[in-house]
Coordinates of C-alpha atoms and ligand atoms in Angstrom, one line a residue:
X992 CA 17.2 -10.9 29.0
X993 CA 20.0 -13.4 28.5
X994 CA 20.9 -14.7 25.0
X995 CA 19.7 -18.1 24.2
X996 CA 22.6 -19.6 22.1
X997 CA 21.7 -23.2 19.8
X998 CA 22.7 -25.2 17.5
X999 CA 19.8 -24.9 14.9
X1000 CA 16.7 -22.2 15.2
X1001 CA 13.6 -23.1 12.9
X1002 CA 11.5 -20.3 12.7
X1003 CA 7.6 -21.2 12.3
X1004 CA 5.9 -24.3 13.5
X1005 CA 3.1 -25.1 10.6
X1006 CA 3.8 -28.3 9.5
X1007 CA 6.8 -27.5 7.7
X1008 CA 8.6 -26.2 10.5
X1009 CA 7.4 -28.7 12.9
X1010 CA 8.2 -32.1 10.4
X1011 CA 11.9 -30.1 9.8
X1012 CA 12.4 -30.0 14.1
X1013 CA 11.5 -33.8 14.0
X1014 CA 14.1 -34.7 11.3
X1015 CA 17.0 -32.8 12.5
X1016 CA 16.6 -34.1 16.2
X1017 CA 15.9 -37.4 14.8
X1018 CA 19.9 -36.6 12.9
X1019 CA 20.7 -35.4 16.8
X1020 CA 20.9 -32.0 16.3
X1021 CA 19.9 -29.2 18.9
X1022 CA 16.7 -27.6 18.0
X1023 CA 14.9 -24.5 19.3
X1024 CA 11.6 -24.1 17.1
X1025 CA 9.9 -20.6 17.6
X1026 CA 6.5 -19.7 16.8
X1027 CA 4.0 -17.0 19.0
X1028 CA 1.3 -19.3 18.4
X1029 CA 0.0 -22.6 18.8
X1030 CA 2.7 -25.0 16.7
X1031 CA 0.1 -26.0 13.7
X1032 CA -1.9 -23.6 14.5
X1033 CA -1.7 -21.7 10.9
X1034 CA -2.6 -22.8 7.3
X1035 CA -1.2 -26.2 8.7
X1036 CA -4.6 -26.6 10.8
X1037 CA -7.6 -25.8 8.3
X1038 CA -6.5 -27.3 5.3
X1039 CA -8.4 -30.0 3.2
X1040 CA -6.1 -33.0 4.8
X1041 CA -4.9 -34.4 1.2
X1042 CA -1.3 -35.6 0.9
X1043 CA -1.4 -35.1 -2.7
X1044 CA 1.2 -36.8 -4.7
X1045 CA -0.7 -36.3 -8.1
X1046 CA -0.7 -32.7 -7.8
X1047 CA 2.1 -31.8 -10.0
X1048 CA 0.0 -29.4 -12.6
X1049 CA 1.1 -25.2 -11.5
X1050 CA -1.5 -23.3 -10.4
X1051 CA -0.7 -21.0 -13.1
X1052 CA -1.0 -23.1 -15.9
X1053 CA -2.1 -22.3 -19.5
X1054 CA -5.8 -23.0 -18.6
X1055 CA -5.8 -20.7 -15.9
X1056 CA -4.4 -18.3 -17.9
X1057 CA -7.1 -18.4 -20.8
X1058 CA -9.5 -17.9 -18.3
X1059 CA -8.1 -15.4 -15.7
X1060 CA -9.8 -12.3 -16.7
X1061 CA -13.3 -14.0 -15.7
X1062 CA -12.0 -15.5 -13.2
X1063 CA -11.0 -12.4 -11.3
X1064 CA -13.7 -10.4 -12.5
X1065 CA -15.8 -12.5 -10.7
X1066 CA -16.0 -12.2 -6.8
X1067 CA -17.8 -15.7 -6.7
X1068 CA -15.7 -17.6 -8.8
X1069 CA -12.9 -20.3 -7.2
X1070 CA -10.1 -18.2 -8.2
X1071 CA -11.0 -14.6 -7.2
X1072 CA -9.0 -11.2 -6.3
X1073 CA -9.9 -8.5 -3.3
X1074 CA -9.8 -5.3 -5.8
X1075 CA -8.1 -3.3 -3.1
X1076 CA -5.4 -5.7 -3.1
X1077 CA -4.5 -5.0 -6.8
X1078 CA -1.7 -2.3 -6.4
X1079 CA 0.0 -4.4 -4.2
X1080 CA -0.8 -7.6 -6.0
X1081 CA 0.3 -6.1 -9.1
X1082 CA 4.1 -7.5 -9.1
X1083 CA 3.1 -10.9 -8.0
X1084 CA 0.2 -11.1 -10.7
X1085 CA 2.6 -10.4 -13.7
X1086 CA 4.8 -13.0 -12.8
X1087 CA 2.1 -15.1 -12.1
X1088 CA 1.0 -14.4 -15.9
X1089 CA 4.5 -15.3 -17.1
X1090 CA 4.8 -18.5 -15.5
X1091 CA 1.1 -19.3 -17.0
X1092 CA 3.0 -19.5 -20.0
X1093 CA 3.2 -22.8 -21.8
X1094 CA 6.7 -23.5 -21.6
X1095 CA 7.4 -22.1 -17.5
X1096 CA 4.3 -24.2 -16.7
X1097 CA 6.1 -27.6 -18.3
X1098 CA 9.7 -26.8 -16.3
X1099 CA 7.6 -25.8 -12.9
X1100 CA 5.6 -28.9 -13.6
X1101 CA 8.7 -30.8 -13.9
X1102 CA 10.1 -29.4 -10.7
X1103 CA 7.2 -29.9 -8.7
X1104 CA 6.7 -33.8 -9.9
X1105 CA 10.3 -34.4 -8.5
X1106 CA 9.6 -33.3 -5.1
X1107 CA 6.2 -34.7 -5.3
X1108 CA 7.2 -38.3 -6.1
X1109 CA 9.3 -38.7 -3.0
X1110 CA 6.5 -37.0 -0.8
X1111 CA 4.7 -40.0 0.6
X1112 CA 6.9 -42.6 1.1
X1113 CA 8.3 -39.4 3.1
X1114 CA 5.1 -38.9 5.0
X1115 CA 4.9 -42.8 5.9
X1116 CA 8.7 -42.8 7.4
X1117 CA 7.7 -39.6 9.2
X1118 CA 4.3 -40.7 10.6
X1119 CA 6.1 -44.0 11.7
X1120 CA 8.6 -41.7 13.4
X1121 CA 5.9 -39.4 15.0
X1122 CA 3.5 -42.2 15.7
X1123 CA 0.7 -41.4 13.8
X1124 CA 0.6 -43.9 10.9
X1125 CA -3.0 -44.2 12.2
X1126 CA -3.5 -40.5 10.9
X1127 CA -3.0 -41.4 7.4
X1128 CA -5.3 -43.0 5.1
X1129 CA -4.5 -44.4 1.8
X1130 CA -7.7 -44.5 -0.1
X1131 CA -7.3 -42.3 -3.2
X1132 CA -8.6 -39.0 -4.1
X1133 CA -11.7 -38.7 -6.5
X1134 CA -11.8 -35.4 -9.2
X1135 CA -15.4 -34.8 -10.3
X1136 CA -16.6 -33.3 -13.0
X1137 CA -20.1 -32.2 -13.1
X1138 CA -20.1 -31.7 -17.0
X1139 CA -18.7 -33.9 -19.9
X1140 CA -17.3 -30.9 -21.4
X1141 CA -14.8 -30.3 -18.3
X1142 CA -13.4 -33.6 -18.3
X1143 CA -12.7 -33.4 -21.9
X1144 CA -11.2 -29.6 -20.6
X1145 CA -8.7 -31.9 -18.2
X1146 CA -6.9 -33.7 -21.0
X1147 CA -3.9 -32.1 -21.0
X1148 CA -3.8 -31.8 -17.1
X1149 CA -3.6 -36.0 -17.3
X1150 CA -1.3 -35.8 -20.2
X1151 CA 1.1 -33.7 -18.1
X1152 CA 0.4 -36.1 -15.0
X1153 CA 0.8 -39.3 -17.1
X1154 CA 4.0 -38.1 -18.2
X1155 CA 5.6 -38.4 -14.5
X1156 CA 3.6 -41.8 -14.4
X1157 CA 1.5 -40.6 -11.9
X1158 CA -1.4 -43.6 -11.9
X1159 CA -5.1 -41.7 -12.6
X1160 CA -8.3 -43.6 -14.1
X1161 CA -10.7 -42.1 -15.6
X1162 CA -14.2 -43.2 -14.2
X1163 CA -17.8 -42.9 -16.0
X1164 CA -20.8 -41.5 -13.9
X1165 CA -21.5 -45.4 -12.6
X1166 CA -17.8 -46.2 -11.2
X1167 CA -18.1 -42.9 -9.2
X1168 CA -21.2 -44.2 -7.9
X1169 CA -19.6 -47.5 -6.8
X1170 CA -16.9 -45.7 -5.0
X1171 CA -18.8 -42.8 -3.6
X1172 CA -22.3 -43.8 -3.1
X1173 CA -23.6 -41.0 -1.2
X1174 CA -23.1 -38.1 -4.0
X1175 CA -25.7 -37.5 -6.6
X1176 CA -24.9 -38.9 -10.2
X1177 CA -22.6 -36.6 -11.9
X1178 CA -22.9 -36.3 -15.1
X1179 CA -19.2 -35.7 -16.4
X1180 CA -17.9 -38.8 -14.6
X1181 CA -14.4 -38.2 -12.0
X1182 CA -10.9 -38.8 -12.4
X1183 CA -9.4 -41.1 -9.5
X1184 CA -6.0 -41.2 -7.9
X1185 CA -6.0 -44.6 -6.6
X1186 CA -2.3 -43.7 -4.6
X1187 CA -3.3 -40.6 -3.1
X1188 CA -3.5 -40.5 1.1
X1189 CA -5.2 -38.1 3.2
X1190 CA -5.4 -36.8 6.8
X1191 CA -7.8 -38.2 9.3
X1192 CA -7.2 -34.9 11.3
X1193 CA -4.5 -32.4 10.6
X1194 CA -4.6 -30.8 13.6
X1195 CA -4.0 -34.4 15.8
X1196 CA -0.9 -35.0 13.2
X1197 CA 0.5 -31.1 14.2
X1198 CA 0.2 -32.3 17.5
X1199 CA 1.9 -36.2 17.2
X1200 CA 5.0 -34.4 15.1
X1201 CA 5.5 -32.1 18.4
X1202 CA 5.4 -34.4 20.7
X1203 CA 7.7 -36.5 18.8
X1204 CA 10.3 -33.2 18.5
X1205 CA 9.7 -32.1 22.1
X1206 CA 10.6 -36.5 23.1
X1207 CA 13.6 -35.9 20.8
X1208 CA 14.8 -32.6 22.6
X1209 CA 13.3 -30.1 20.3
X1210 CA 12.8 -26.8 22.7
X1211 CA 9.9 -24.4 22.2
X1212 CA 9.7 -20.8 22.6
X1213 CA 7.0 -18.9 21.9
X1214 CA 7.8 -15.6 20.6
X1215 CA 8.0 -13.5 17.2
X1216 CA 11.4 -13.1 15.6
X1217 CA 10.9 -9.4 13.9
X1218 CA 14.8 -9.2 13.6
X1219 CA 17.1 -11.7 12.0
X1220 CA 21.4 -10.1 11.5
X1221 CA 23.7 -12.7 10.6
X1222 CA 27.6 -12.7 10.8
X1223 CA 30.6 -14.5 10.7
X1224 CA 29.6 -16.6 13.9
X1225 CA 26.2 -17.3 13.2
X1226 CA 22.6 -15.7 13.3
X1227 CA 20.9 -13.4 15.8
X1228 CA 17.4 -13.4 15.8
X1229 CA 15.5 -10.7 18.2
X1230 CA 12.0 -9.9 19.1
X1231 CA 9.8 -9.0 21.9
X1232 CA 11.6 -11.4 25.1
X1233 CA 14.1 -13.1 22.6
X1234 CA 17.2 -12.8 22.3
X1235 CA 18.6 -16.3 20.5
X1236 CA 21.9 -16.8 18.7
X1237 CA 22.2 -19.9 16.5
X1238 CA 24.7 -21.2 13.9
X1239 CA 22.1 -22.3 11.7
X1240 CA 18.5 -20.6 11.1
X1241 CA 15.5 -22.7 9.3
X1242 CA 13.0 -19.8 7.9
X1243 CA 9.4 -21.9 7.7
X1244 CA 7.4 -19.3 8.4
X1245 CA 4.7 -19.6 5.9
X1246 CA 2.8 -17.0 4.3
X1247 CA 4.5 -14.5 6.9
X1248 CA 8.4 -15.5 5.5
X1249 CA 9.2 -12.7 3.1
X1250 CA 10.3 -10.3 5.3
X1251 CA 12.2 -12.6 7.5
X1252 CA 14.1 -13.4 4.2
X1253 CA 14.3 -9.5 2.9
X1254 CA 16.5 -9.4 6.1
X1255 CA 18.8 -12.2 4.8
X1256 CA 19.0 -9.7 1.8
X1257 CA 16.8 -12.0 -0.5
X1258 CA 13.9 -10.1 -2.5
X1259 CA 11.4 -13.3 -2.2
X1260 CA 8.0 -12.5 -4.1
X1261 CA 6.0 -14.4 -1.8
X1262 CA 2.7 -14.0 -1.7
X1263 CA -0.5 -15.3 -0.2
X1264 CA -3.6 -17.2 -1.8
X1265 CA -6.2 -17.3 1.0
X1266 CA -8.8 -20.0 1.4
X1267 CA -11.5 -20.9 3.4
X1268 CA -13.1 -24.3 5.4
X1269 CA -16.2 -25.2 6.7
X1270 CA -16.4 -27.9 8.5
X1271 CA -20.4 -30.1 9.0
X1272 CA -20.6 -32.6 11.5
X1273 CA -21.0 -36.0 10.4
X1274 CA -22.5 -39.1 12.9
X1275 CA -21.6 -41.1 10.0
X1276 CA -19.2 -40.2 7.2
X1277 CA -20.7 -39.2 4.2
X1278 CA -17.4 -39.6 2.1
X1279 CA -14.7 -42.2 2.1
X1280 CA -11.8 -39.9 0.4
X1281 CA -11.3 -36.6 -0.4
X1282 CA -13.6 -35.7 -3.2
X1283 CA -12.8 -32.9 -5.2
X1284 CA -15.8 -30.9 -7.7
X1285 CA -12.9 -29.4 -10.1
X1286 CA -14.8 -26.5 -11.0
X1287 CA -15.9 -25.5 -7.7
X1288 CA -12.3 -25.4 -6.5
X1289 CA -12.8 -27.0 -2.9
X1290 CA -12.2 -30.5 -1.6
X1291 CA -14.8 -32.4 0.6
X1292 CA -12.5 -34.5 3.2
X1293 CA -14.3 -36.7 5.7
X1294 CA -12.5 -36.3 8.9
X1295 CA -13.0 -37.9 12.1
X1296 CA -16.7 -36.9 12.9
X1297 CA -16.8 -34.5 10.2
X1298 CA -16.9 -33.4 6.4
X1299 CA -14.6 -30.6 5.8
X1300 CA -14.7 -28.5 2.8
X1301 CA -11.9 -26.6 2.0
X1302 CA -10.6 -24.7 -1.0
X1303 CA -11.0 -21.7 -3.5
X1304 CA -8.6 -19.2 -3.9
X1305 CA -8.9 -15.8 -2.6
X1306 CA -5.9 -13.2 -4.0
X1307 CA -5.2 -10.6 -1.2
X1308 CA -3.1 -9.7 2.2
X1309 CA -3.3 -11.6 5.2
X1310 CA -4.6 -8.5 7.0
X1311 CA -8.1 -8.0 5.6
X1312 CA -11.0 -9.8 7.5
X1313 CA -12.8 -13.2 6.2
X1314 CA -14.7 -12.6 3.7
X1315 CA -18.5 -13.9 3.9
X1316 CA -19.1 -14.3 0.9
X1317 CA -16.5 -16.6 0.2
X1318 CA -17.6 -18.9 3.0
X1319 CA -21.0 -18.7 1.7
X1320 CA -19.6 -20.1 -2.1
X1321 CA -18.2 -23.4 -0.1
X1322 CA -21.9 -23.4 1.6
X1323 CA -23.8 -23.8 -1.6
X1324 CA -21.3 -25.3 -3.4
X1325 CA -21.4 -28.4 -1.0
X1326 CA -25.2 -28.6 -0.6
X1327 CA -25.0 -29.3 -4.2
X1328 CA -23.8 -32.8 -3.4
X1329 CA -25.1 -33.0 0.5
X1330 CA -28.5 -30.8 0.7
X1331 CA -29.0 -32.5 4.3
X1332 CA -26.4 -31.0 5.9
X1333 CA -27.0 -29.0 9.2
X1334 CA -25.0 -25.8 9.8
X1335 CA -21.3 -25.6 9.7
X1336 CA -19.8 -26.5 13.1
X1337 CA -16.6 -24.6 12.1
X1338 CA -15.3 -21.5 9.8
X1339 CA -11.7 -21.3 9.1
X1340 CA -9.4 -18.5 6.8
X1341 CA -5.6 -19.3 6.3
X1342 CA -3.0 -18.6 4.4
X1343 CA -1.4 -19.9 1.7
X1344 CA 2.4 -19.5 1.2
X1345 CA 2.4 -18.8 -2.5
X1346 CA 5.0 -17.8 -5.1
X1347 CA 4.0 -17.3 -8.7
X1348 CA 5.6 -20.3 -10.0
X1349 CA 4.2 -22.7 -7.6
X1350 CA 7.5 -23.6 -6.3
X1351 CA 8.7 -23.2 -2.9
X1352 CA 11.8 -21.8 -1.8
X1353 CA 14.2 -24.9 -0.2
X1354 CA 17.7 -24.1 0.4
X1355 CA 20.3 -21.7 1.9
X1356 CA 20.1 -18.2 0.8
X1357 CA 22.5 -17.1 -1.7
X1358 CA 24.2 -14.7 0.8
X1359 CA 24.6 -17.1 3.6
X1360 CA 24.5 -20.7 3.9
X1361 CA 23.6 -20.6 7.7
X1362 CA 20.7 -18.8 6.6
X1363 CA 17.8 -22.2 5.2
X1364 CA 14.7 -21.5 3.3
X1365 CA 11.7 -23.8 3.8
X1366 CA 8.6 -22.0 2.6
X1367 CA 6.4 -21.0 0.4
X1368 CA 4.7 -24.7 -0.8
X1369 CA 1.3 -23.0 -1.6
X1370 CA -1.6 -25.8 -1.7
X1371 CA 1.0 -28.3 -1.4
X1372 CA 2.6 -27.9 2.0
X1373 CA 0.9 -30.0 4.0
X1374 CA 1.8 -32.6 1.5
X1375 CA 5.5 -31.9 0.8
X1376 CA 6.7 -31.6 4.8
X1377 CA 8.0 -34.1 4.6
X1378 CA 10.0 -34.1 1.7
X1379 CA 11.2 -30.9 2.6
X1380 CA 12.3 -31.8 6.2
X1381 CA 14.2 -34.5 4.7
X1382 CA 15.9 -32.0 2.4
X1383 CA 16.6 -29.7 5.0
X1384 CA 18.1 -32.4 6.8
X1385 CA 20.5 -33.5 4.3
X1386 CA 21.7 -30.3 3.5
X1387 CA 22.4 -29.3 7.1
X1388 CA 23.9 -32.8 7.7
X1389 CA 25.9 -32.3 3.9
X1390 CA 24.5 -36.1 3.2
X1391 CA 23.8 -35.9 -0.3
X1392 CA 25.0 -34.1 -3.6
X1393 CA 21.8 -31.5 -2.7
X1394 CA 22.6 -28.6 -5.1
X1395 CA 21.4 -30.5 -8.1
X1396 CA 18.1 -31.3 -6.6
X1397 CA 17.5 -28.1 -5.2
X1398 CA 18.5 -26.2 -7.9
X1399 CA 14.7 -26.0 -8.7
X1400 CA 13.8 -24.3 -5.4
X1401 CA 17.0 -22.2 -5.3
X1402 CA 15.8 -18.5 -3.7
X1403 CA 18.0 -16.5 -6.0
X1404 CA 15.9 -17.6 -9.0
X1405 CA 13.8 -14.8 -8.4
Ligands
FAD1146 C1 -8.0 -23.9 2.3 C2 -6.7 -24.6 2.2 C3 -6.6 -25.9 1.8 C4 -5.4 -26.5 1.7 N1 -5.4 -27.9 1.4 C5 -4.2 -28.5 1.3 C6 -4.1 -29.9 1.0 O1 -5.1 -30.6 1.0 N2 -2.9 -30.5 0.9 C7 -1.7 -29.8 1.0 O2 -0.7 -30.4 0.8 N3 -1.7 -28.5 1.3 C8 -2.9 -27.8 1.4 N4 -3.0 -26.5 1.7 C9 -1.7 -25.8 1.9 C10 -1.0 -26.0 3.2 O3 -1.9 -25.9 4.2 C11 0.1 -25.0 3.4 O4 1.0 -25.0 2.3 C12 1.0 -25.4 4.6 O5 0.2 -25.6 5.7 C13 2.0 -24.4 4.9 O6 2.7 -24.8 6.0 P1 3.8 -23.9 6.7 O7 4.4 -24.6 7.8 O8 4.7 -23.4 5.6 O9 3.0 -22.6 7.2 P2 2.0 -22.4 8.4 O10 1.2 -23.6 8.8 O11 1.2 -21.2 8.1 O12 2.9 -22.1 9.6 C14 3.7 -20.9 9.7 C15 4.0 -20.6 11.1 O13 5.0 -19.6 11.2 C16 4.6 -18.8 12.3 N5 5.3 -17.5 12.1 C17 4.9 -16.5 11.2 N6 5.7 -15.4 11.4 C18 6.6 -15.7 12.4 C19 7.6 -15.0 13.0 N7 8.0 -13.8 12.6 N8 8.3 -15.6 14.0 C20 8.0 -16.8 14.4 N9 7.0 -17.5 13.9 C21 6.3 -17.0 12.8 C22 3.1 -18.8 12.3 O14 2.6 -18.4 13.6 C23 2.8 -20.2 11.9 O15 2.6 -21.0 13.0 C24 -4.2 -25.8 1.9 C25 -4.2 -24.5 2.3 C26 -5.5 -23.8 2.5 C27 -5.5 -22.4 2.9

């Protein structure tokens, strides 16, 4: 096998990967993206399509905290744990706890709102570049809450929010008729983000973003990197039928990154949240945004010809089989709003890249700048791609002061 030597090697082609090929080509750099799957075929694919830009709250927040022990306890709720996960979950969980604490939520919060308020004028440049502005919809994203009690139990979520000025209105039971007339009346009114976009269709935008690349130059190989060995001329990576030496390597492989990274020397706790779609076919959409039951823990996104649902939060590896009974939860938990639908047309499991202060990990690692982190965004990759491409850009291409900014995301903080 000969070796394969380039400029810049990205390793994973979700939607992280594949927006980070687009920028740096777009800079003019050589790119070889490698993935053994179908680019945007991973968590990128099934996800609920919302670009998210209000989303700055942790996952492990206070709240979530208070409530944790009956929320894993039980196997039906949004945010559940497979038991036989628990040993290995164990390290992830306590740091998880920690960062649930009032003061790590605020400065995660704070980190998170910084990225986030960049991340769609960084979708629209990038959608313009990959030409598939007609992918994105700006139309808002709607919060329900089916009981008064839990909108008064999301007061401090829109203080937090209101603090980065995101815009958010709160709506009674008759303005969330007026914008979604299809659902039942819901009793504890909604919570709208008039600014948010969503995806028309995820898996079309994967595939604009590598056509774009490929027009650019980007080359694809399809293969696993299991070995990664850097030195004072670059990075090797290695793997069944590759053999590829590059000065610079981007690590955005997802959920599946920590090991790459253990081989840079970085102990990374990264983690996976799984989660589940269904999708419904729809001759007519039900929805006109993303809608979002809070306490049910899924979105429903009309996509072209269908309503997806996708959401909850499943603690365990990415080895262990779908679980039924979590597809089963989405199932009922949409027929509350849409009893008429027929049977699911699709099933989906994926994983989320998740690290217990809902950060992800953007920069070089500490041991060697040719080595770039660009993973680990949790529920918010899909909507900070973008912003992370351009990031990865800049740092590659030294364009801006970027130590500063990604202090925040810095791997060694671990
Ligand atoms: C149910 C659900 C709903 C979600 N909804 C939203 C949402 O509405 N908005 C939002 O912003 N985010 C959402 N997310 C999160 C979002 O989907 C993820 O954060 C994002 O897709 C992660 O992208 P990625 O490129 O890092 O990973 P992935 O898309 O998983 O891509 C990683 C790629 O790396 C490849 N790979 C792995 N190991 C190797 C290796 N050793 N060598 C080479 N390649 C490798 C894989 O094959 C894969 O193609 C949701 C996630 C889920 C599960």
């Amino acid at each position: 096998m000969t070796e394969k030597n380039v400029e810049i090697a990205i390793i994973g082609a979700g939607v992280v990967g594949l927006a980070t090929a687009l920028r740096l080509a777009s800079d003019g750099r050589e790119v070889l993206l490698i993935d053994p799957n179908e680019p945007g075929s991973g968590a990128s694919f099934g996800n609920a399509g919302t670009l998210a830009e209000y989303a700055c709250m942790p996952v492990g927040n206070p709240a979530v905290l208070r409530a944790l022990p009956k929320l894993l306890l039980d196997a039906d709720s949004p945010f559940s744990l497979r038991w036989t996960a628990l040993l290995h979950l164990a390290p992830w969980l306590l740091r998880f706890v920690r960062q649930s604490l009032p003061a790590a939520t605020h400065a995660n919060a704070v980190a998170m709102a910084g990225l986030l308020a960049d991340s769609l004028p960084a979708w629209e440049e990038m959608a313009a570049e990959a030409n598939a502005g007609d992918l994105l919809r700006r139309n808002g994203c709607l919060y329900l809450y089916c009981r008064p009690s839990d909108l008064a139990g999301g007061a401090s979520s829109r203080a937090l929010r209101a603090e980065f000025g995101v815009h958010q209105k709160v709506l009674d039971a008759r303005e969330v008729a007026v914008l979604e007339p299809n659902l039942p009346p819901v009793t504890g009114g909604g919570l709208f983000f008039p600014d948010s976009m969503n995806l028309t269709d995820p898996a079309l935008l994967m595939r604009r973003l590598l056509d774009a690349a490929i027009q650019r130059g980007v080359a694809v190989e399809r293969a696993t990197v299991s070995s990664l060995k850097a030195d004072s001329a670059g990075v090797a990576l290695g793997g069944a039928g590759l053999n590829v030496r590059a000065k610079k390597v981007v690590i955005a492989a997802g959920a599946f990154s920590r090991p790459l990274a253990a081989q840079a020397g970085d102990r990374i706790p990264l983690e996976t949240e799984r989660g589940y779609h269904l999708e419904f076919a729809t001759p007519a959409p039900v929805l006109t945004r993303p809608v979002c039951p809070v306490d049910l823990g899924f979105y429903m996104t009309p996509m072209a010809g269908r309503l997806r649902v996708a959401g909850t939060v499943e603690l365990g590896r990415q080895a262990a089989p779908p679980n039924p009974r979590r597809l089963a939860l989405l199932d009922r938990g949409v027929r509350q709003f849409f009893p008429a639908l027929g049977q699911p047309s699709s099933k989906w499991l994926g994983f989320r890249p998740s690290l217990p202060d809902s950060r992800p990990v953007i920069g070089p690692s500490p041991g060697n700048p040719d080595i770039i982190y660009a993973f680990g965004h949790g529920h918010l990759g899909l909507t900070l791609a973008a912003v992370t491409a351009r990031l990865v850009g800049d740092l590659i291409a030294d364009r801006r002061p970027n130590s500063e900014r990604l202090a925040p995301f810095a791997a060694g903080r671990f």
